[in-house]
Coordinates of N, CA and C in Angstrom, one line a residue:
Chain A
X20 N -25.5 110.3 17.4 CA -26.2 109.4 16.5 C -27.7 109.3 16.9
X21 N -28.5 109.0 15.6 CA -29.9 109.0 16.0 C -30.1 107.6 16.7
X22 N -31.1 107.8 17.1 CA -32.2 106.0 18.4 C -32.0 105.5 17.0
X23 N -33.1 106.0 16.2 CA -33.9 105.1 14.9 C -33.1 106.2 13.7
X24 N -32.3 105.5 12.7 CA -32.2 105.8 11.8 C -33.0 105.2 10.5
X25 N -33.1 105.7 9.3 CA -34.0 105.5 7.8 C -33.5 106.7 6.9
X26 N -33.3 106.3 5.9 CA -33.2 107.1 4.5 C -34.3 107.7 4.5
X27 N -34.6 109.1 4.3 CA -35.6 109.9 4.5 C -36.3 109.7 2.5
X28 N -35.5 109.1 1.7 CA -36.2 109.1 0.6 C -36.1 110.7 -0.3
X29 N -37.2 110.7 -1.3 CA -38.2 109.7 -1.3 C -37.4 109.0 -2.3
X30 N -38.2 107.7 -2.2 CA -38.6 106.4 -3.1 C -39.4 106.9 -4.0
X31 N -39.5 107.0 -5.2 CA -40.4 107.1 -6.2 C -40.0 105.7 -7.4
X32 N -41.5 105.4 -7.3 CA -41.4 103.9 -8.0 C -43.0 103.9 -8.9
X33 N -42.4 103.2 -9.9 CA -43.7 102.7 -10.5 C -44.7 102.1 -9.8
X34 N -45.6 102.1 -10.3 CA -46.9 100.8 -9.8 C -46.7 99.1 -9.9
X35 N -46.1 98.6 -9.4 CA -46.0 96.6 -9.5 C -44.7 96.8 -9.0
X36 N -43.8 97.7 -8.6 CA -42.4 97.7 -8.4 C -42.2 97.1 -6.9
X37 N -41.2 96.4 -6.3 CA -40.5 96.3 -5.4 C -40.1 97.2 -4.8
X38 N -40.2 97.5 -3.8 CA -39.4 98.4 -3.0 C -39.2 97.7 -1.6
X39 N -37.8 98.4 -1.1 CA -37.6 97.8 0.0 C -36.6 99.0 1.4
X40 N -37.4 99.2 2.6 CA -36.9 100.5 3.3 C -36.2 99.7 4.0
X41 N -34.9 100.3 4.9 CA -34.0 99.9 5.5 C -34.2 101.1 7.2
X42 N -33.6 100.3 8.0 CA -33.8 101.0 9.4 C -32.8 100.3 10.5
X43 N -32.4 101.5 11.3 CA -30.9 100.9 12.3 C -31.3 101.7 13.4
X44 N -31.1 100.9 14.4 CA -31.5 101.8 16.0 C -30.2 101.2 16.6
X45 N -30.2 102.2 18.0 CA -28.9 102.5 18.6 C -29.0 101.6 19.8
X46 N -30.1 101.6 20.1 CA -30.3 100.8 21.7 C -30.7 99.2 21.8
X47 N -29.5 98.5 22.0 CA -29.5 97.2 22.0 C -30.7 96.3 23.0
X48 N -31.4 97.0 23.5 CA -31.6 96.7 24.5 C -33.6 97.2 24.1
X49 N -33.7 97.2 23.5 CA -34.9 97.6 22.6 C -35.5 96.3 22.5
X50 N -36.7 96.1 22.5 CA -38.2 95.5 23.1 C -38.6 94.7 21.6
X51 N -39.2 95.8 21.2 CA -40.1 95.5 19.9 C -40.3 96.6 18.8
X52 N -40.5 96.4 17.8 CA -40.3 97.0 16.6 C -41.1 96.9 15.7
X53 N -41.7 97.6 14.8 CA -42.8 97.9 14.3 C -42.6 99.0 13.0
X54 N -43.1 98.9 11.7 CA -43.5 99.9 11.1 C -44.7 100.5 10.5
X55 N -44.6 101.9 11.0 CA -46.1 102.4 11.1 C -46.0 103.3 9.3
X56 N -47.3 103.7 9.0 CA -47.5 104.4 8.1 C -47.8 105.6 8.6
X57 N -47.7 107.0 7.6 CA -48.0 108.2 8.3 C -48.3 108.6 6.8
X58 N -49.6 109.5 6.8 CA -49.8 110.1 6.0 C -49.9 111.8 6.0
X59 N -49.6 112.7 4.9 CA -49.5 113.8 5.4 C -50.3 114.2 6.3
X60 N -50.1 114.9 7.9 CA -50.7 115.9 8.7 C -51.9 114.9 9.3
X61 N -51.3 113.2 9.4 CA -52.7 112.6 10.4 C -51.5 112.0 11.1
X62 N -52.3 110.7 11.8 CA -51.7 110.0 12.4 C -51.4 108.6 12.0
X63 N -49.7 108.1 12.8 CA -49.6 107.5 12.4 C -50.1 105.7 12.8
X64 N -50.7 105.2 11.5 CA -51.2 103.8 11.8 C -50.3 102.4 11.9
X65 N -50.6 101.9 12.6 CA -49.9 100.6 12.8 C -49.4 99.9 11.5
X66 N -48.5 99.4 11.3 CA -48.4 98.4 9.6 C -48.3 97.4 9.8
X67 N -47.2 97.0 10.8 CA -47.0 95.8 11.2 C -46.5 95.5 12.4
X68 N -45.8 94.4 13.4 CA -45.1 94.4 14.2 C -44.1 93.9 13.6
X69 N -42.9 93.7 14.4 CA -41.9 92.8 13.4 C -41.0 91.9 14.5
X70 N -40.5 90.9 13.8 CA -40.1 90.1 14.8 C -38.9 88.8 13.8
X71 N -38.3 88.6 14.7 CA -37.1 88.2 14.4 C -37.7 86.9 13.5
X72 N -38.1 86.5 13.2 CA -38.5 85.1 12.1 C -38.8 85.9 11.2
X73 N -38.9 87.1 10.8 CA -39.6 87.5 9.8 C -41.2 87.4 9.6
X74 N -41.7 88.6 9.4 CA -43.4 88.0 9.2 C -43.8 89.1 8.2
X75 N -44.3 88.2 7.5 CA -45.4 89.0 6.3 C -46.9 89.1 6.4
X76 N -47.5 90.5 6.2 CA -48.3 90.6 5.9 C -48.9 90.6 4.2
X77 N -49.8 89.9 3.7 CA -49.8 90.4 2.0 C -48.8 90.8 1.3
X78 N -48.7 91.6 0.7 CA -47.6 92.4 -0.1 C -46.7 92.6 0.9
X79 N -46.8 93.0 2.2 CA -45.6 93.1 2.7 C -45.1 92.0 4.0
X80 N -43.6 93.0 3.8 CA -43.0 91.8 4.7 C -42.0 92.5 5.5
X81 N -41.6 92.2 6.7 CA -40.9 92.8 7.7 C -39.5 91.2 8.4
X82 N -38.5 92.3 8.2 CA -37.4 91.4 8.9 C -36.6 92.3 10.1
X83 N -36.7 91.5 11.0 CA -35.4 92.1 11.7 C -34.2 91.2 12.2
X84 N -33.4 92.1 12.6 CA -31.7 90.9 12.7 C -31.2 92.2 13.9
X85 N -31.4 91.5 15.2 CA -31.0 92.0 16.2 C -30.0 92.1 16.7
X86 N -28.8 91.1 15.5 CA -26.9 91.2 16.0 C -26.8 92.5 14.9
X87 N -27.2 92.9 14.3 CA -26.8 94.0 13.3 C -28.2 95.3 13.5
X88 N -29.0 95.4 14.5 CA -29.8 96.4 14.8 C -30.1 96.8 13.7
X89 N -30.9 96.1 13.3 CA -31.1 96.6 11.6 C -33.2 96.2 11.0
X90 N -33.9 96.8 10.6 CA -35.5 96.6 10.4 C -35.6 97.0 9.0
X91 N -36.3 95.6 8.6 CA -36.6 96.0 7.1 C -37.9 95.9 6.9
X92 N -38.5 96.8 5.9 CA -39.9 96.2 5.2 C -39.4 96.2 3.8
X93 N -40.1 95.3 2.9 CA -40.6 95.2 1.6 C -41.5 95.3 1.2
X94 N -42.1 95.7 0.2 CA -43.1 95.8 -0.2 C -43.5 95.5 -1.8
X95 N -44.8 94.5 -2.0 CA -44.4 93.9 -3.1 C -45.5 94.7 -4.2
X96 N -45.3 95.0 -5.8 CA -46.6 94.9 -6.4 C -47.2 96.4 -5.6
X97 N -46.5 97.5 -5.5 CA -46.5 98.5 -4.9 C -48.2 99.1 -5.9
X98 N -48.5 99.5 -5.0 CA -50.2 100.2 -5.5 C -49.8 101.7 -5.3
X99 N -50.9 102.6 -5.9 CA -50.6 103.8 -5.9 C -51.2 104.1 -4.5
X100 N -51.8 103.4 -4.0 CA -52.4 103.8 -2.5 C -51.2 103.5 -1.3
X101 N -50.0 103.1 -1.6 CA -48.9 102.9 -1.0 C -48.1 103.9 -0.5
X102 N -48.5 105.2 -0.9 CA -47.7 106.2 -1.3 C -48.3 106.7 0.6
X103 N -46.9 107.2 1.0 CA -47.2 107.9 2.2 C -45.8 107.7 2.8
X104 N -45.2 108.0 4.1 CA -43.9 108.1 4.6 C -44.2 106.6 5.7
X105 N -43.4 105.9 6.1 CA -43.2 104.5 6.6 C -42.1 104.8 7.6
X106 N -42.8 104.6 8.7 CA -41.8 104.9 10.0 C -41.6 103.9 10.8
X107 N -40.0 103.5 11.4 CA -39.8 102.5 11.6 C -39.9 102.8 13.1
X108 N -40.6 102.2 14.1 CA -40.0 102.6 15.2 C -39.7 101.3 16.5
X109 N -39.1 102.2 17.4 CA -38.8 100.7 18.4 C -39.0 101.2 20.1
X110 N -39.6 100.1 20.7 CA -40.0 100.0 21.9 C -38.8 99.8 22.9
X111 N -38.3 101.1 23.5 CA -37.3 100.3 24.4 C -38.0 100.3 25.6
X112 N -39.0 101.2 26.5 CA -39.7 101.1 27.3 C -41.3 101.3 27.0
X113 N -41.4 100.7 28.1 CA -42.9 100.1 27.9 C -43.9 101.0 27.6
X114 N -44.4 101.2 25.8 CA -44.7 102.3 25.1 C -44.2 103.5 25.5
X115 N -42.9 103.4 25.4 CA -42.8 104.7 24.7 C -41.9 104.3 23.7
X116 N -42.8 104.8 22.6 CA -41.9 104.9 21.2 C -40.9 105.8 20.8
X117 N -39.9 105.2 20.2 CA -39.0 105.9 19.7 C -39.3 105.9 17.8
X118 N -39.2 107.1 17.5 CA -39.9 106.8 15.9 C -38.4 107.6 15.0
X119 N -38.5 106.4 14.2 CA -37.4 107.2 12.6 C -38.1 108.3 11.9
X120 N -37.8 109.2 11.0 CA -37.9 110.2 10.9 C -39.0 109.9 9.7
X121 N -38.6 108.7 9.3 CA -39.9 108.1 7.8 C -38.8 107.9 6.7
X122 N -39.4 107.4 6.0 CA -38.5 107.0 4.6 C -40.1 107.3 3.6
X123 N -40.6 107.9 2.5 CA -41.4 109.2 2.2 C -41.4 107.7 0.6
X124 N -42.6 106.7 0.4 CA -42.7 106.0 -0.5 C -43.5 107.2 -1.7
X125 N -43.5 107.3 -2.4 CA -44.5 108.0 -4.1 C -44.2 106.7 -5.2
X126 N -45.4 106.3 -5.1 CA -45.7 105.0 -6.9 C -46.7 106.1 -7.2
X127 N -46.2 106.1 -8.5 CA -46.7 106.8 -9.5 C -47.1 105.0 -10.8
X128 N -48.3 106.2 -11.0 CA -48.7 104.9 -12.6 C -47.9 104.6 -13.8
Chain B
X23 N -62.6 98.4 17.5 CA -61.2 98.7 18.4 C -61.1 100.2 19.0
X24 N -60.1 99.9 20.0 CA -59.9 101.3 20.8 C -59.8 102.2 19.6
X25 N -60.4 103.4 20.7 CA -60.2 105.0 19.9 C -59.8 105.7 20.8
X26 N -58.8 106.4 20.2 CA -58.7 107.8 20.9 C -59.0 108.9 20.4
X27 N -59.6 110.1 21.0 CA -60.0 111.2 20.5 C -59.4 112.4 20.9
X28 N -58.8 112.8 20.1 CA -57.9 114.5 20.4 C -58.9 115.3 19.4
X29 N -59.3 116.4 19.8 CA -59.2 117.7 20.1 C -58.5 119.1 20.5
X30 N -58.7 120.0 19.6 CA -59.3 120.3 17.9 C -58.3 119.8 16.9
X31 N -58.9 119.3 15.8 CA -57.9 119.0 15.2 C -56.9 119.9 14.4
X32 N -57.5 121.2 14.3 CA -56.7 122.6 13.6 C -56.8 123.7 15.0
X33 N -55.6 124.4 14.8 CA -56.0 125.6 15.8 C -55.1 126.7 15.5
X34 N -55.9 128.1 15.5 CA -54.5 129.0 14.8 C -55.0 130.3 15.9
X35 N -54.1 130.8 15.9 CA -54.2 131.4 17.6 C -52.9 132.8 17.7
X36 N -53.0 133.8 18.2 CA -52.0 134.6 18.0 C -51.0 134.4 19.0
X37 N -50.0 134.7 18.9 CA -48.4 135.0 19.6 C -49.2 135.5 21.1
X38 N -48.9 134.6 22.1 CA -49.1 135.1 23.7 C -50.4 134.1 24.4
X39 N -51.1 134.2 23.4 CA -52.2 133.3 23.8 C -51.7 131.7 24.3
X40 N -52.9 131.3 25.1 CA -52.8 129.5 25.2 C -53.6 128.8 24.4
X41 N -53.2 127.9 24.3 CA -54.1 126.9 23.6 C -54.1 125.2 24.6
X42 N -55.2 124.6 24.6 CA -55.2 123.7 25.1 C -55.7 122.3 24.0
X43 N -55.2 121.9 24.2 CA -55.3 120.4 23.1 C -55.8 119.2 24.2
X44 N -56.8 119.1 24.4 CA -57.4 117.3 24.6 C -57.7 115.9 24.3
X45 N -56.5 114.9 24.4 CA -56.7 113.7 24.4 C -57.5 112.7 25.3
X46 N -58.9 112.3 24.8 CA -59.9 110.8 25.6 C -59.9 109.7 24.8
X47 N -59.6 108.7 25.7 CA -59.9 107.2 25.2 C -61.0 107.4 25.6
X48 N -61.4 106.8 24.3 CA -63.1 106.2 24.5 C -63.8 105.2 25.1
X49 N -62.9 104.1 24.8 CA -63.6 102.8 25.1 C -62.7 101.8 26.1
X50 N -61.6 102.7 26.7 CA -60.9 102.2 27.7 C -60.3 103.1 28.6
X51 N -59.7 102.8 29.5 CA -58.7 103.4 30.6 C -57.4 103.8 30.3
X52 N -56.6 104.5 30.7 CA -55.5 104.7 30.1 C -54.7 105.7 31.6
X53 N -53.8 104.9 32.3 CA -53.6 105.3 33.4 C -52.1 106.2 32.4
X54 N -51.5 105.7 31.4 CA -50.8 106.8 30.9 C -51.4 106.9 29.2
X55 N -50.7 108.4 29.1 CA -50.4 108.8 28.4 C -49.6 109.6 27.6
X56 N -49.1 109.8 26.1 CA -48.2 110.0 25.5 C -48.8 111.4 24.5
X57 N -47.6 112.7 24.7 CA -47.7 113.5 24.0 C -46.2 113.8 23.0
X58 N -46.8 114.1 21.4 CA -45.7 113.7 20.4 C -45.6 115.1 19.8
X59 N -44.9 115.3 19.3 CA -44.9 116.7 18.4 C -44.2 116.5 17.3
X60 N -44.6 116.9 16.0 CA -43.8 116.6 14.7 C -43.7 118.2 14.2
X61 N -42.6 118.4 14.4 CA -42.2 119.4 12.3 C -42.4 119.2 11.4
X62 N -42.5 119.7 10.3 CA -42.3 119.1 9.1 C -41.5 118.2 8.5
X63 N -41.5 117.1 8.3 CA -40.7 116.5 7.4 C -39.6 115.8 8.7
X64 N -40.0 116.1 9.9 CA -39.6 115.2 10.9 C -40.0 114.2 11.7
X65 N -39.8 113.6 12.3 CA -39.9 112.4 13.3 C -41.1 112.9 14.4
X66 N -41.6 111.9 15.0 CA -42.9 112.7 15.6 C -41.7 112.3 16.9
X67 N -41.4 113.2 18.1 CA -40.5 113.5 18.9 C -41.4 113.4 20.2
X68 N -41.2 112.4 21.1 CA -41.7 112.0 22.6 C -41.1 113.4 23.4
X69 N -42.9 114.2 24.0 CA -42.7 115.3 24.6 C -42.4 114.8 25.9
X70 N -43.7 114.4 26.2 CA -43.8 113.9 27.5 C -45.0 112.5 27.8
X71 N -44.8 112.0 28.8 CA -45.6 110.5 29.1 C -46.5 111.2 30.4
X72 N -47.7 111.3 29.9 CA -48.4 111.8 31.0 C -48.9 110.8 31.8
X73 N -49.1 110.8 33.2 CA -49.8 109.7 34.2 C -50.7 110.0 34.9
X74 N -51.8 109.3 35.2 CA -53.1 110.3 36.1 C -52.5 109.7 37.2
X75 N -53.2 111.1 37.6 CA -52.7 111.2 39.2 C -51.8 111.7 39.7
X76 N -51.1 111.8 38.9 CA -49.5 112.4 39.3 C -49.0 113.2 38.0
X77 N -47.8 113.8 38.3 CA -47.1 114.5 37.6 C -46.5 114.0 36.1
X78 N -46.6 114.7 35.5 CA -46.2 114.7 33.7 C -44.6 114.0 34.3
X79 N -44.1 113.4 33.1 CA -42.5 112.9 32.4 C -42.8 113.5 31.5
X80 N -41.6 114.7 31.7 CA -41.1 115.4 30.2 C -39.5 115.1 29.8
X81 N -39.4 114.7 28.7 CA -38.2 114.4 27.7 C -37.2 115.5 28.0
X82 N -35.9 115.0 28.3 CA -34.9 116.6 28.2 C -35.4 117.4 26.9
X83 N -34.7 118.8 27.6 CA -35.3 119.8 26.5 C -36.7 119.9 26.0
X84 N -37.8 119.6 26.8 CA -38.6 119.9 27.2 C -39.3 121.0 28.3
X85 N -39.7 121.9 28.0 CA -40.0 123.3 28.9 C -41.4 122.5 29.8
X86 N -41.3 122.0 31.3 CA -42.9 121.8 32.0 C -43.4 123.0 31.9
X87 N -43.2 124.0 32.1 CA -43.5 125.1 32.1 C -44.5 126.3 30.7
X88 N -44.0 125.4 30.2 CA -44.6 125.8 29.0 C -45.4 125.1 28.4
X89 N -45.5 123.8 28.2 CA -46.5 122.4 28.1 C -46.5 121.8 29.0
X90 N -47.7 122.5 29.8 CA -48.8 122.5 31.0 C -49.1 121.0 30.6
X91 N -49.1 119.6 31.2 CA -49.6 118.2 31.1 C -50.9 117.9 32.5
X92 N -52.0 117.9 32.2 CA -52.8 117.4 33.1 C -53.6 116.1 33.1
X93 N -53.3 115.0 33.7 CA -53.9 113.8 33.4 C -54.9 113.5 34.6
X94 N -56.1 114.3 34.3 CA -56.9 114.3 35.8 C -58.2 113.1 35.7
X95 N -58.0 112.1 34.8 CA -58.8 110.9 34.7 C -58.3 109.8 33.9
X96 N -58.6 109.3 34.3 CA -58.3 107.9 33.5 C -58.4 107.4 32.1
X97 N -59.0 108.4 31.2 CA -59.9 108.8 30.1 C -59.3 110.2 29.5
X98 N -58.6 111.2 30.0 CA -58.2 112.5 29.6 C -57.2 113.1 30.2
X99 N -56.3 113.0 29.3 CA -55.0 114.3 29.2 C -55.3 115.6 28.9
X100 N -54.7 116.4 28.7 CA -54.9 118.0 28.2 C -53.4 118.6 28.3
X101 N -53.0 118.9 26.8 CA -51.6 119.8 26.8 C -52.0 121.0 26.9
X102 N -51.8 121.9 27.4 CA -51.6 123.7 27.4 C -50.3 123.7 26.9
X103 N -50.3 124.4 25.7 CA -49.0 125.4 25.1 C -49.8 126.2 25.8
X104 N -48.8 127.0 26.5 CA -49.2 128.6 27.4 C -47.9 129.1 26.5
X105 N -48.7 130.5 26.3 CA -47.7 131.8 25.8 C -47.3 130.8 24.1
X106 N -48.0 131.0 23.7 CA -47.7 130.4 22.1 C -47.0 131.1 21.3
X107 N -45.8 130.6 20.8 CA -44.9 131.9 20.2 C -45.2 130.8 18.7
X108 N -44.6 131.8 17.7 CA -44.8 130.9 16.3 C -43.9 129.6 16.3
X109 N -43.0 129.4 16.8 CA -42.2 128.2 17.1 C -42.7 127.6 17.6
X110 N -43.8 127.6 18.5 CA -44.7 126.4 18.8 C -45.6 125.8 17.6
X111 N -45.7 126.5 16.3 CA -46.3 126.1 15.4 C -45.5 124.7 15.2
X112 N -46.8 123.9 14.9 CA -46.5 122.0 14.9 C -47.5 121.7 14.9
X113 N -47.1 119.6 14.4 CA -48.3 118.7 14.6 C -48.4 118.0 15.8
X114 N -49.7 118.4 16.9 CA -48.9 117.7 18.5 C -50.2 116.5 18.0
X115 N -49.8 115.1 18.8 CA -50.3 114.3 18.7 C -50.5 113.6 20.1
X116 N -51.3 112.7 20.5 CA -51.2 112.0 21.7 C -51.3 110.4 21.4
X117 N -51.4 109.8 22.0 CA -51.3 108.3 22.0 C -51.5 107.7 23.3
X118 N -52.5 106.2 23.6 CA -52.9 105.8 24.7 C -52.8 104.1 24.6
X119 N -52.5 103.6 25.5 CA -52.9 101.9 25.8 C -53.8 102.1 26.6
X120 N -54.7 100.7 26.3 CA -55.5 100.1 27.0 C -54.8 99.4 28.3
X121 N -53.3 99.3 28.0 CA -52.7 98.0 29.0 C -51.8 96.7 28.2
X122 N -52.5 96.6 27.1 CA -51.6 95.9 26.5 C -50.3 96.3 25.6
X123 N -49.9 96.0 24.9 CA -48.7 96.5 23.8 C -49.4 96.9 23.3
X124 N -50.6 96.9 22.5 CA -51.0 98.0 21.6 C -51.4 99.5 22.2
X125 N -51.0 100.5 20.9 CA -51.2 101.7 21.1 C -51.8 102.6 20.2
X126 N -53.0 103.4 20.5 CA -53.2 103.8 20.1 C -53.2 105.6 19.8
X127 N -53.4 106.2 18.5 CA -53.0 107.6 18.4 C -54.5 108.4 18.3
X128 N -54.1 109.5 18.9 CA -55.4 110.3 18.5 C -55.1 111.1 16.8
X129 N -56.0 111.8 16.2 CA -56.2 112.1 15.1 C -55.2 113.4 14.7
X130 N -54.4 113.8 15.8 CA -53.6 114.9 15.8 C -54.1 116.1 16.1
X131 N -53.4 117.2 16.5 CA -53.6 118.8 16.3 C -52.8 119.5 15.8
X132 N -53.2 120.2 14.5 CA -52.5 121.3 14.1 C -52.2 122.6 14.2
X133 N -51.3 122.9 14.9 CA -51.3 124.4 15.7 C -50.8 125.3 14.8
X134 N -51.1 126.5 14.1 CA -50.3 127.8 13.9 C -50.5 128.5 14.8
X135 N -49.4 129.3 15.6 CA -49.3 130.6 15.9 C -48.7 132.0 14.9
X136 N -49.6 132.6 15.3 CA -49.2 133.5 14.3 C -48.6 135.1 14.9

């Protein structure tokens, strides 16, 4: 079984659509959690942290539920500038990341 | 905010040769550092956690031998792929803290061997 699991996608969604990526890791014992964005062939940028109350940034919003190892983002009102792969990853030692494979968003107009 | 800077960002190189890739924080210290490698359409995969001063942490299934890790300052790593076969073709990346939880990535390098 993989650290970090995610539906590799893609998502392909209109423009104003809802979407929402799903993510499960293996190590109970895991720190903190985060999903980054990755665009083709750079690196990947920070999106958010995430933490058990839930926290939103603008259009988006991150949950996690740490009896069911499970990380979610949503994303609201999806823009065509949204489009890129979204990787969930999780801190079980102190940076080093473990990263999901991406889940691959496309809004088209 | 912090930057990191890796070097070159493309590199294409024949079968046998080395190639050396350089990650510097700029505007901080970085007693470690982190080197990533991605395939296509995969997960960027923890090679190794480099430390100045001392000796590379490489991930099982990891060759030291083959990705050469030198962290000889506080400010700079350097991977050597030595003997580059086309399977070393990838996206290697590095990544650095200042010290706190945040991390930062360099801009990547893209390796073909050919």
């Amino acid at each position: 079984r993989k650290e970090v699991e995610q539906d590799p996608g893609p998502f392909n969604v209109p423009e104003g659509a809802t979407v929402a990526f799903n993510c499960t890791y293996s190590n109970s014992a895991s720190q903190s959690f985060f999903w980054y964005r990755q665009d083709c062939r750079k690196e990947p940028k920070l999106l958010m942290s995430v933490y058990s109350s839930g926290n939103e940034d603008g259009r988006f919003t991150a949950q996690l539920n740490r009896a069911s190892q499970y990380i979610s983002l949503l994303i609201r009102d999806s823009k065509l500038s949204d489009s890129a792969t979204y990787l969930c990853v999780v801190n079980a030692v102190y940076n080093k990341l473990i990263f999901g494979a991406g889940t691959r968003l496309a809004v088209h107009p | 905010g912090a930057v990191v800077s890796q070097h070159p960002s493309w590199v294409i190189c024949k079968s046998g040769t080395s190639v050396k890739i350089e990650c510097r924080s700029l505007d901080f210290q970085a007693t470690t550092m982190f080197w990533y490698r991605q395939f296509p359409k995969q997960s960027l995969m923890l090679m190794a956690t480099s430390n100045e001063g001392s000796k590379a942490t490489y991930e099982q299934g990891v060759e030291k031998d083959k990705f050469l890790i030198n962290h000889a300052s506080l400010t700079l790593s350097t991977l050597t792929v030595t003997s580059a076969h086309p399977e070393d073709s990838s996206f290697y990346i590095c990544s650095a803290s200042p010290g706190n939880e945040k991390l930062f990535f360099g801009s990547g390098t893209q390796l073909s061997v050919l």
